[in-house]
Coordinates of C-alpha atoms and ligand atoms in Angstrom, one line a residue:
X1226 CA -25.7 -9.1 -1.7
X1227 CA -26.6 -5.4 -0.9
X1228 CA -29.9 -6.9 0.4
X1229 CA -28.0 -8.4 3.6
X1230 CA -30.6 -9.1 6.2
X1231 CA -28.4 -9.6 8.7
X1232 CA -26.4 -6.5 10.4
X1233 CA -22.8 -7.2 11.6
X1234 CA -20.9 -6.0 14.0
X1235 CA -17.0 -5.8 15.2
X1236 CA -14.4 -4.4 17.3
X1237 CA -12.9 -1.6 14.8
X1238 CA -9.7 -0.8 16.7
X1239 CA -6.8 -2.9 17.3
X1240 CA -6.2 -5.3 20.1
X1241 CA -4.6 -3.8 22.8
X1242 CA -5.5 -1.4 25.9
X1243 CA -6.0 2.2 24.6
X1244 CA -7.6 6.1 24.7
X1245 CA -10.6 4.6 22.7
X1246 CA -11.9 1.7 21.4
X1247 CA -14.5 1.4 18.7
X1248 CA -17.9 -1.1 18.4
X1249 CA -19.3 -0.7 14.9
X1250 CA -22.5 -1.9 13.4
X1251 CA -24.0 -2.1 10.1
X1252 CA -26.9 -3.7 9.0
X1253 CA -30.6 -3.1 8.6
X1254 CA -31.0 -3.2 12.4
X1255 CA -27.7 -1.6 13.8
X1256 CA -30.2 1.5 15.3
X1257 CA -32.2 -1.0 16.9
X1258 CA -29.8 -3.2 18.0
X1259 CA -27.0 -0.5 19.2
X1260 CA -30.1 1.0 21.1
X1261 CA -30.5 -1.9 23.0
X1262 CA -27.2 -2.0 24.4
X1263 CA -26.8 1.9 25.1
X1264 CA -28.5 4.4 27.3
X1265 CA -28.2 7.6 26.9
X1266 CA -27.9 9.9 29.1
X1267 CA -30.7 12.6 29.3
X1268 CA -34.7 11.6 28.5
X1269 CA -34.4 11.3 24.7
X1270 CA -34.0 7.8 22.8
X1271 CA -30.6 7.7 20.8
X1272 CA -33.0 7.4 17.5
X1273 CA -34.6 11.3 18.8
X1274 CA -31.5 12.3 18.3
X1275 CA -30.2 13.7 14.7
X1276 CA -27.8 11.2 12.7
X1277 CA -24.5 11.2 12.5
X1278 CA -24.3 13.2 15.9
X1279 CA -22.3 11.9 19.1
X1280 CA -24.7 11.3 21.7
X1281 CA -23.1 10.9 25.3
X1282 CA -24.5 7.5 27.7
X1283 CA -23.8 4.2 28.8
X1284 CA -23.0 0.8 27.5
X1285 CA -24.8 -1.8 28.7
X1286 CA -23.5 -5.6 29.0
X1287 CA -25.6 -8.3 28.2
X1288 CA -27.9 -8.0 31.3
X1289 CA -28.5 -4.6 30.8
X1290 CA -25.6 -3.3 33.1
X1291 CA -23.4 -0.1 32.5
X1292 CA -19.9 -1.4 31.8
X1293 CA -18.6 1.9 30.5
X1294 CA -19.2 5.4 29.7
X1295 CA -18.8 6.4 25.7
X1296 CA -20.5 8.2 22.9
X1297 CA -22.5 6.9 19.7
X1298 CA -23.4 7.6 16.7
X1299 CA -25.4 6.5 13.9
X1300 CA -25.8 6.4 10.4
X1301 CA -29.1 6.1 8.0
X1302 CA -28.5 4.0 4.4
X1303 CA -27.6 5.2 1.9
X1304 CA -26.1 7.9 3.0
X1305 CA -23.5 5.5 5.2
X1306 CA -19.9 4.0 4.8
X1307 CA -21.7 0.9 4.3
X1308 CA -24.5 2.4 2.4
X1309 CA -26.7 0.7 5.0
X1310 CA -28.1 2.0 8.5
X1311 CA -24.8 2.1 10.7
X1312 CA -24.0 2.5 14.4
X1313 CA -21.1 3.1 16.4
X1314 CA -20.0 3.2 20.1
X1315 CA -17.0 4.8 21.2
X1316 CA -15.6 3.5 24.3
X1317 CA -12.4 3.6 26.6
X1318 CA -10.1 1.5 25.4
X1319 CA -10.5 -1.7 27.2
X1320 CA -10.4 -5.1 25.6
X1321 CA -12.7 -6.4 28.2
X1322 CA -15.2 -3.7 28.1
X1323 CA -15.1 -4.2 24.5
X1324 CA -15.7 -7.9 24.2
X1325 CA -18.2 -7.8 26.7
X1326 CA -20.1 -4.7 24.9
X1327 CA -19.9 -6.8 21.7
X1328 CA -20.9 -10.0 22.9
X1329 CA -24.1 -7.8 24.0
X1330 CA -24.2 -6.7 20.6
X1331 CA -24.2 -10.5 19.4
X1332 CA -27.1 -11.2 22.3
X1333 CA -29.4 -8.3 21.0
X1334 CA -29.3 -10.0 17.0
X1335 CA -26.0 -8.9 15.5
X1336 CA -22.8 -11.2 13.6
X1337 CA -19.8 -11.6 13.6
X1338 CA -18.6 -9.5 10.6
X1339 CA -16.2 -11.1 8.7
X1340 CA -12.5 -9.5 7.7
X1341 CA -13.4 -6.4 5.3
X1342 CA -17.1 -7.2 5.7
X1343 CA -17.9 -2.8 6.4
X1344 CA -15.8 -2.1 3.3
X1345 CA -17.4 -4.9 1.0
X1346 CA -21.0 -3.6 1.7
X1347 CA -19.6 -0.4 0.7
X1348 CA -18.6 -1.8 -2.6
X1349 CA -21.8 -4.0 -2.8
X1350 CA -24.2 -0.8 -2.3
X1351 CA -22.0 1.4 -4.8
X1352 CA -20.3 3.7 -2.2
X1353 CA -17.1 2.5 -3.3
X1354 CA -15.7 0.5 -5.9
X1355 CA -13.2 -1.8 -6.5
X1356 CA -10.2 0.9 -7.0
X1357 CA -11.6 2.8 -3.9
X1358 CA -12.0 -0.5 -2.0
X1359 CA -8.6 -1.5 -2.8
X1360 CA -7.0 2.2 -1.7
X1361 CA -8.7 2.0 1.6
X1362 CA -6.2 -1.3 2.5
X1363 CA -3.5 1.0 0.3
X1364 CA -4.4 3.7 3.0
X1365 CA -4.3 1.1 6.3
X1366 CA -1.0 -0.5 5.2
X1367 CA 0.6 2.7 3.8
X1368 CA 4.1 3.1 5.1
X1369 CA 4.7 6.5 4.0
X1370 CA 3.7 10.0 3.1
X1371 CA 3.6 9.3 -0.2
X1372 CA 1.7 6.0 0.4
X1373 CA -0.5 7.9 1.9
X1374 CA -1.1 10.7 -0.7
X1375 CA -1.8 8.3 -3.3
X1376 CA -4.2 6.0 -1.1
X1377 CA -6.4 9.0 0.4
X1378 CA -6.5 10.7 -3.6
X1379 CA -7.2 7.1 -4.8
X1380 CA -10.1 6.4 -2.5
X1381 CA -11.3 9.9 -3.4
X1382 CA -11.5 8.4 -6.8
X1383 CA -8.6 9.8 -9.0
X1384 CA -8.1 6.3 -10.4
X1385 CA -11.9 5.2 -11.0
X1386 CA -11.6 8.9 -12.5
X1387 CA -9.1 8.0 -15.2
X1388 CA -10.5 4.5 -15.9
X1389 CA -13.9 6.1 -16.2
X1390 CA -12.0 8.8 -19.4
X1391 CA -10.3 5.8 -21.1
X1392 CA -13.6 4.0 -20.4
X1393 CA -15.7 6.8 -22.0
X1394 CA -13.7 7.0 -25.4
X1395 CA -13.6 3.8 -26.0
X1396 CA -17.0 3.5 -25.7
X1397 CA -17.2 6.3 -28.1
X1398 CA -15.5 4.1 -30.8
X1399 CA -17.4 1.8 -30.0
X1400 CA -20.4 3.6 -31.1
X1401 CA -18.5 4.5 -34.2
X1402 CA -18.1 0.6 -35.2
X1403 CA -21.9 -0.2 -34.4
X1404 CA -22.7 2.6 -36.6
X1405 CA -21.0 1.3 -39.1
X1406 CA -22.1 -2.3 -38.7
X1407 CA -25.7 -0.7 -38.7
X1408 CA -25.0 0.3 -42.2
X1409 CA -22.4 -2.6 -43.7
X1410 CA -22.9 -1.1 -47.4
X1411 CA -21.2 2.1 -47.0
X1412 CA -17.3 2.2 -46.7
X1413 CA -15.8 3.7 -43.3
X1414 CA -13.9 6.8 -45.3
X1415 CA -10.1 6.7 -44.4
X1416 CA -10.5 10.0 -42.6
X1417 CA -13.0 8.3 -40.1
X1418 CA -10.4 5.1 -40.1
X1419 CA -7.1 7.6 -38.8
X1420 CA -9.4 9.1 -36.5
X1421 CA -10.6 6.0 -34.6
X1422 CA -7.0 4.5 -35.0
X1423 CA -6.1 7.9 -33.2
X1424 CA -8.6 7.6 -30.7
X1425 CA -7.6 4.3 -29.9
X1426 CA -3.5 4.6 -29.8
X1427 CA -4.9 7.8 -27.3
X1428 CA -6.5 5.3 -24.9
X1429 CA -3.5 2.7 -25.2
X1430 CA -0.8 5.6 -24.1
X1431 CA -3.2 6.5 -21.3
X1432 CA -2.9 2.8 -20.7
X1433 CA 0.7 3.3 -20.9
X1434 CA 1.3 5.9 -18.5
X1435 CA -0.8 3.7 -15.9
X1436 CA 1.0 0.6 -16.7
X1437 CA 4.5 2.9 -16.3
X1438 CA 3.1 3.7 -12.5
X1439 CA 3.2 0.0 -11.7
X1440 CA 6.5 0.1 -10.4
X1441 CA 6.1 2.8 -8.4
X1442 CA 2.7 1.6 -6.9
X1443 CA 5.1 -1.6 -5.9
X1444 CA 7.6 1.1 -4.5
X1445 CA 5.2 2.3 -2.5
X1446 CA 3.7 -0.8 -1.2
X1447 CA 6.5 -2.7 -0.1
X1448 CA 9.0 -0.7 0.3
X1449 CA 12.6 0.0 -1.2
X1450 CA 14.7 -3.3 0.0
X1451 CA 17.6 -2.1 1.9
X1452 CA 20.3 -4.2 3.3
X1453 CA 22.6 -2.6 5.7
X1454 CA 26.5 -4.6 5.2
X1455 CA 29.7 -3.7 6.8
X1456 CA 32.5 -5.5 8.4
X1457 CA 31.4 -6.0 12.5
X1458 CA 31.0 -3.1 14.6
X1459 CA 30.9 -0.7 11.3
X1460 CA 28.2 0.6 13.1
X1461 CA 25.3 -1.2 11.4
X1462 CA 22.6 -1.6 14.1
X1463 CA 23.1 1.8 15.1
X1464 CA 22.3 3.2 11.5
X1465 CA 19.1 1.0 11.5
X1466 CA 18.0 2.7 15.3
X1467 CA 18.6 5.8 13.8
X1468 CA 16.9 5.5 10.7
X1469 CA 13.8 3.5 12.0
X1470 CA 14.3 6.0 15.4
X1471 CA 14.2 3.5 18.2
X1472 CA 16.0 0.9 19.5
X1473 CA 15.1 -2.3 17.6
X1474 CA 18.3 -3.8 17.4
X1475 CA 20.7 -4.9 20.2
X1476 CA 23.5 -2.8 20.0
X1477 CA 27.0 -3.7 22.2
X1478 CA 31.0 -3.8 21.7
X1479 CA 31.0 -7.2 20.8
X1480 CA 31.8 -7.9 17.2
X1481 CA 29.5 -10.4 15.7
X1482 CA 26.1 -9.7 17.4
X1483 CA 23.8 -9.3 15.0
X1484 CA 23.7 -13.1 13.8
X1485 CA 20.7 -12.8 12.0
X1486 CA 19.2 -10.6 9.4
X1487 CA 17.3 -8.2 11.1
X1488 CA 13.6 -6.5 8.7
X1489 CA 12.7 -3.4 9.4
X1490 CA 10.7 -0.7 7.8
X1491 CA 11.3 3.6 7.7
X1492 CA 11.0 6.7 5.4
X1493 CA 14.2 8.4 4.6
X1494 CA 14.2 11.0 2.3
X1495 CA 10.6 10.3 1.3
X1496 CA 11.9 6.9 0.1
X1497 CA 9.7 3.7 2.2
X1498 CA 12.7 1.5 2.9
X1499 CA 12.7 -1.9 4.0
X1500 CA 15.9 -2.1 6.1
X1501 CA 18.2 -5.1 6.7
X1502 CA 20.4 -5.2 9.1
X1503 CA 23.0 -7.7 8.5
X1504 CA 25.6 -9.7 10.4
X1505 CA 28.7 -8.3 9.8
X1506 CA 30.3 -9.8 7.0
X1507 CA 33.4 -11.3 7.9
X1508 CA 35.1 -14.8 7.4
X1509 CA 34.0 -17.1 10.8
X1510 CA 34.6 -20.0 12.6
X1511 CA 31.0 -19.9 14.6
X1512 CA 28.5 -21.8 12.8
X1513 CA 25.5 -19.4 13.7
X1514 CA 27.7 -16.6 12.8
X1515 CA 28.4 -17.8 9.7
X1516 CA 24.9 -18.6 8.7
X1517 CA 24.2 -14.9 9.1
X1518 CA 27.0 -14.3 7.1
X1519 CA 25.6 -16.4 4.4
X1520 CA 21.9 -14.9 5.3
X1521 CA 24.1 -11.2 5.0
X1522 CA 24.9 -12.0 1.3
X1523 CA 21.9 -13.3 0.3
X1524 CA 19.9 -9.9 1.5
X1525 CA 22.5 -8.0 -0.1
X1526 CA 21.7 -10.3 -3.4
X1527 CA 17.9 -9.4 -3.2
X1528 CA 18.5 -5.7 -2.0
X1529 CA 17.1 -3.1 -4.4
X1530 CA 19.8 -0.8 -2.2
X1531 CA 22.9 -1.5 -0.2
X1532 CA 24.1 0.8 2.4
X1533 CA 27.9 -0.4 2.4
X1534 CA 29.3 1.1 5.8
X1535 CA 32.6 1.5 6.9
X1536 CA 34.1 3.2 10.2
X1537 CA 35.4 6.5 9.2
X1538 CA 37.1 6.5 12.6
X1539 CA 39.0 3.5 11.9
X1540 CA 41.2 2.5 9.1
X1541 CA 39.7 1.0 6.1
X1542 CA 40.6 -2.1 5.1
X1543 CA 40.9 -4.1 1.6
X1544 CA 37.8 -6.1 2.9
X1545 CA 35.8 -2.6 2.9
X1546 CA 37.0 -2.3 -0.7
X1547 CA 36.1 -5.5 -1.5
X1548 CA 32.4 -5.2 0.0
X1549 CA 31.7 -2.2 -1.7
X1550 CA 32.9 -3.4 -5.2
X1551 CA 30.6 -6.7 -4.2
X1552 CA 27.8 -4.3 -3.2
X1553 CA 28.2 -1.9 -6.3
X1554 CA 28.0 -4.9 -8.6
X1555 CA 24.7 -6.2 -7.5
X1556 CA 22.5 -3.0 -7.0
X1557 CA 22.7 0.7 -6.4
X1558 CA 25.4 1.1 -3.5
X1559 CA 25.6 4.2 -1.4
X1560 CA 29.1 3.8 0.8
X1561 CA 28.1 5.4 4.0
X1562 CA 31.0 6.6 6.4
X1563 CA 29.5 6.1 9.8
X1564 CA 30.5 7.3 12.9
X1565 CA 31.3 10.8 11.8
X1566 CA 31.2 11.8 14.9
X1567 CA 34.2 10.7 15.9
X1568 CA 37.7 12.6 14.5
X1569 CA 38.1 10.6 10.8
X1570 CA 41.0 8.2 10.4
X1571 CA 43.3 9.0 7.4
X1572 CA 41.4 8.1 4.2
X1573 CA 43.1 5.6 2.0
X1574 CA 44.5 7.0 -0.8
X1575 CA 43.2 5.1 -3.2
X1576 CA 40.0 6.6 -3.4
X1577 CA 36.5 4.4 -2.7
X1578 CA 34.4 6.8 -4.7
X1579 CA 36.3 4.7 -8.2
X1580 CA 34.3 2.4 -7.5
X1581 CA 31.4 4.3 -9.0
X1582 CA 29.1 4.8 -6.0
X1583 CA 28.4 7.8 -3.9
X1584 CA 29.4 8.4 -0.6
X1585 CA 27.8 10.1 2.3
X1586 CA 28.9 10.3 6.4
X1587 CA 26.6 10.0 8.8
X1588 CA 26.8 9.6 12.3
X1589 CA 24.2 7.4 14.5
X1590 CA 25.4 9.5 17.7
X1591 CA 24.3 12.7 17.1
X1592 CA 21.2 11.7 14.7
X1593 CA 23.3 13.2 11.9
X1594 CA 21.8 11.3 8.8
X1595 CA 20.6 14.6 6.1
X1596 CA 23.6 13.5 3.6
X1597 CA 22.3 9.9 3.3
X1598 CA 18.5 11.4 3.2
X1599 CA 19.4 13.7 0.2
X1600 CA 21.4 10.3 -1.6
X1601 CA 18.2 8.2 -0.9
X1602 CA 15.9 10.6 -2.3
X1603 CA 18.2 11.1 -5.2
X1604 CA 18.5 7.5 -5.8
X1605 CA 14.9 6.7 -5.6
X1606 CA 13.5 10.8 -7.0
X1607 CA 9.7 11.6 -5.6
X1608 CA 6.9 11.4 -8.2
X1609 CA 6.8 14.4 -10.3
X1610 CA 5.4 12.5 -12.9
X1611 CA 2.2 10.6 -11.9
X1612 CA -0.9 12.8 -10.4
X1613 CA -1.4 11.6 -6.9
X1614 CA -3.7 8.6 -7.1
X1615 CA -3.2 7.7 -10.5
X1616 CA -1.4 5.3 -10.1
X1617 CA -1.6 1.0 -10.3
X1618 CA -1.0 -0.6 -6.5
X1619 CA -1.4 -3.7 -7.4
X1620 CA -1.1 -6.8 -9.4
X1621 CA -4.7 -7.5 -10.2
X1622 CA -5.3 -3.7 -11.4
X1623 CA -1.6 -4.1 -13.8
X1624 CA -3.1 -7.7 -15.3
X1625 CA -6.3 -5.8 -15.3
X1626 CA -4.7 -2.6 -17.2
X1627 CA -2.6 -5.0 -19.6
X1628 CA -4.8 -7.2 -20.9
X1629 CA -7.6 -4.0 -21.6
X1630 CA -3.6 -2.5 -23.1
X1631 CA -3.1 -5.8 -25.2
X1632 CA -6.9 -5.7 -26.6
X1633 CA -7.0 -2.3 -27.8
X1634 CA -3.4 -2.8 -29.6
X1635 CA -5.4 -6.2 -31.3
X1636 CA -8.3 -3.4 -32.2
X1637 CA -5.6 -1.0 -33.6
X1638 CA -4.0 -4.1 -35.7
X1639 CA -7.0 -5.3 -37.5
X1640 CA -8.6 -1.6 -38.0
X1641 CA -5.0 -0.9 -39.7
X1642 CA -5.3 -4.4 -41.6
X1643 CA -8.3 -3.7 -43.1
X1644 CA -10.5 -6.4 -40.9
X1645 CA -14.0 -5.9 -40.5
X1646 CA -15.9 -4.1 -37.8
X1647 CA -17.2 -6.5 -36.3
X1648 CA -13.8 -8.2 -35.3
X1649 CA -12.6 -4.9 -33.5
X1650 CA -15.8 -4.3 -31.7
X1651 CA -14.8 -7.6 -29.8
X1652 CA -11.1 -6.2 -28.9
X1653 CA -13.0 -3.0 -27.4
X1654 CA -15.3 -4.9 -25.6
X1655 CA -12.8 -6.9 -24.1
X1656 CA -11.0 -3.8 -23.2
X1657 CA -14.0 -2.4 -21.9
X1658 CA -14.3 -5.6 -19.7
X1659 CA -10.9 -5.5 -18.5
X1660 CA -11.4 -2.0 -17.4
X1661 CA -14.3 -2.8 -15.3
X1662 CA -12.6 -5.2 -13.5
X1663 CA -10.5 -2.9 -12.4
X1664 CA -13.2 -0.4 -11.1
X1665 CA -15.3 -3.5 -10.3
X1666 CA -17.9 -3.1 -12.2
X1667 CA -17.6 -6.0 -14.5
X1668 CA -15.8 -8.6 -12.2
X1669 CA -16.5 -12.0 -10.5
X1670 CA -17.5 -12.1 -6.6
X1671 CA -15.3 -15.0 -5.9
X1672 CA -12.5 -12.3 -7.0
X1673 CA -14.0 -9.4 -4.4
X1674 CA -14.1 -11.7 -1.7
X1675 CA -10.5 -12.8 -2.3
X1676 CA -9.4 -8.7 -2.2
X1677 CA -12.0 -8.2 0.7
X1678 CA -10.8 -11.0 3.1
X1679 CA -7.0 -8.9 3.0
X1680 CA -8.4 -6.3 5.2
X1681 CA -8.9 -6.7 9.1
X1682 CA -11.8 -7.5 11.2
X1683 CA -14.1 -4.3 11.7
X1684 CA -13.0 -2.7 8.4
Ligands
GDP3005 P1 27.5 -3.4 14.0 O1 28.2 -4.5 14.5 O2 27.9 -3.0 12.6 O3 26.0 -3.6 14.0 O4 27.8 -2.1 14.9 P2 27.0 -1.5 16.1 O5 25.9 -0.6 15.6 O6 26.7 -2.6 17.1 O7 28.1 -0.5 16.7 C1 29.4 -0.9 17.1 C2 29.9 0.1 18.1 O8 30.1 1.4 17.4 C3 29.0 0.3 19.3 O9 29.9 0.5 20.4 C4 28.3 1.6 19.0 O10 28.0 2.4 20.1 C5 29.4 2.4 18.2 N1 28.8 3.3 17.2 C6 27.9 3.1 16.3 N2 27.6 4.2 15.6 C7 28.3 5.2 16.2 C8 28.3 6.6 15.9 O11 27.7 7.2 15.0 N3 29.2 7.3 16.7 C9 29.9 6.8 17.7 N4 30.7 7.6 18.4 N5 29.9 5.4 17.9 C10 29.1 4.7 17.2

């Protein structure tokens, strides 16, 4: 497909007034065809200019009429995103300039391009592939600054890097076993036997360590589930504003006003977190209220953490005690004393912290959250572990990674049992196969599409 005739364009920013908005092309006539709806400004022709320069002019509409003043650029294939000849016009931000300057795009022989259409000629022409592909929607989606890390170092090819090694020895022992099928009468000595073994248990612990990073890459992708649970007017929606640092919830006296789960998403403590703000949990006569009550317990059910507040400037009550041991029972529980602000009521005696979960004060008021930072990033520790990049972000790379995982422990099993070499060359090879799919190099266009068609329009 790398022979596309046609050339595609799209809007590459979001919807939306804004400082800038972006027309790209790519295709084998995006010069041409971004030359016929831009003038620039001076005597020379945007193609006398030098690539990959900004040239200053106007974009024309349809009839050949300036509808704003922006700069372009453009790209020769191969040397391209796309690997093919790309333009780009950089307007004001105005939806209406913009769909008019791409409808003119459309009139002077361009398409539609379809969601992830720029990034799958990337892949098509061997700029990118598949793992690269994959971090750039990694990279667009990440929601925090380790997201980010590992996206940017994945697209820069740390993890088609590491396939490539485990890739490269196996393909060594696989040239061992042909050798030895090339000459069936003479024995493979022991010696040779515990070295391929070894060079094959190598490349499964690589596969190990990758497989390990899977939950981590999930970590990073969706988020640490959080559900916020207190009694009403524990100060719950105020926590979430803080933590998210704007006002998405409605916050007021009136106990009971969060009545549904509220989703929101924030980095504390270098931790992505997926908050849930809850109704507060308390036994009601109101129908609604109750089934956010109900809606509260089942968030707190699926919640990888609870943040258990209670008033510090109030009296705690047995219900507090009974939330927490609820809490501590279904997940890791951090009991958060809110409102610390405000001069502390007399702590029970009995003490919460027997419950077996820590507790930290903050106070939504004065912004005062560092305790439950350093108890989030405790709870969920930063990667020390995994090289930034290295790491598996999604499903189709771990089934990818565990069935190449599962072959080479079948190849260990019958070199250790004695089988012939002919039976282990097909475990490698279907290791090897496995590990192109995850770089893309050996897998089927029905599956790219699927990955491609996640991204947006104009990427
Ligand atoms: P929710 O019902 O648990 O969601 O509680 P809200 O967040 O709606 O807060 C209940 C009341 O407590 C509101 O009047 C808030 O202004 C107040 N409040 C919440 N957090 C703080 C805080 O950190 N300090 C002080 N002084 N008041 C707070």
């Amino acid at each position: 497909m790398s022979a596309q005739g046609d050339t595609i364009a799209a809007i590459s920013t979001p919807s939306g007034p804004g400082a800038i908005g972006i027309l790209r092309l790519s295709g084998p006539r995006a010069v041409e065809i971004a030359e016929a709806c831009f003038r620039p400004l001076g005597a020379k022709g945007l193609r006398e200019r030098p690539p990959r320069t900004l040239v200053y002019g106007s974009l024309l509409d349809q009839r050949g009429e300036a509808i704003d003043q922006v700069l372009c650029t453009y790209s020769l294939g191969p040397a391209s995103y796309t690997g093919e000849d790309t333009a780009e016009l950089h307007c004001h931000g105005a939806p209406m300039v913009l769909s008019l300057g791409l409808e003119a795009l459309f009139a002077a022989g361009a398409r539609q391009a379809r969601a992830g259409e720029f990034t799958q000629r990337a892949f098509l022409n061997g700029r990118l592939d598949l793992a690269q592909a994959e971090a750039v929607g990694d990279l667009l989606e990440a929601r925090s600054r380790e997201g980010v890390r590992h996206a940017a170092s994945q697209l820069a090819g740390a993890l088609s890097r590491k396939i490539g090694g485990i890739y490269a020895a196996l393909v060594d022992v696989m040239a061992h076993f042909h050798a030895v099928l090339d000459y069936p009468d003479e024995d493979i000595d022991p010696f040779r036997l515990e070295q391929l073994d070894e060079a094959l248990s190598d490349q499964e612990g690589e596969l190990n360590t990758l497989l390990a990073s899977c939950a981590r890459g999930k970590l990073l992708r969706d988020g640490v589930s959080c559900a916020i649970v207190g009694r009403p007017n524990a100060g719950k929606s105020s926590l979430l504003n803080a933590m998210v640092g704007w006002e998405r919830a409605i916050v007021t006296e009136i106990p009971g006003t969060t009545r549904d789960t509220v989703e929101e998403q924030c980095e504390l403590g270098g931790v992505p977190l997926r908050l849930i703000d809850t109704a507060g949990l308390r036994e009601t006569g109101d129908p609604v209220e109750r089934l956010g009550v109900e809606r509260a317990r089942k968030a707190m059910e699926e919640a990888e953490l609870i943040l258990v507040l209670i008033d510090a400037s109030r009296p705690a009550l047995e219900e507090d005690f009974a939330l927490l041991r609820e809490a501590a029972a279904l997940a890791p529980a951090i009991l958060v004393w809110t409102k610390g602000d405000l001069p502390a009521a007399p702590r029970p005696v009995r003490s919460f912290e027997e419950i077996g979960c820590s507790a930290v004060t903050v106070s939504a008021k004065t912004q005062d959250l560092d305790e439950l930072c350093n108890e989030i990033s405790c709870a969920f520790p930063q990667d020390l572990y995994w090289s930034y990049g290295q790491i598996l972000t999604n499903a189709r790379q771990e089934e990818a990674a565990s069935r190449a995982r599962e072959a080479i422990r079948r190849a260990r099993g019958a070199l250790q049992a004695g089988m012939t070499p002919d039976a282990l060359l097909t475990d490698v090879e279907e290791a090897l196969s496995a590990l192109g799919e995850l770089t893309g190099q050996s897998v089927r266009e029905d599956i790219t599409a699927r990955i491609f068609a996640k991204f947006c329009v104009g990427k």
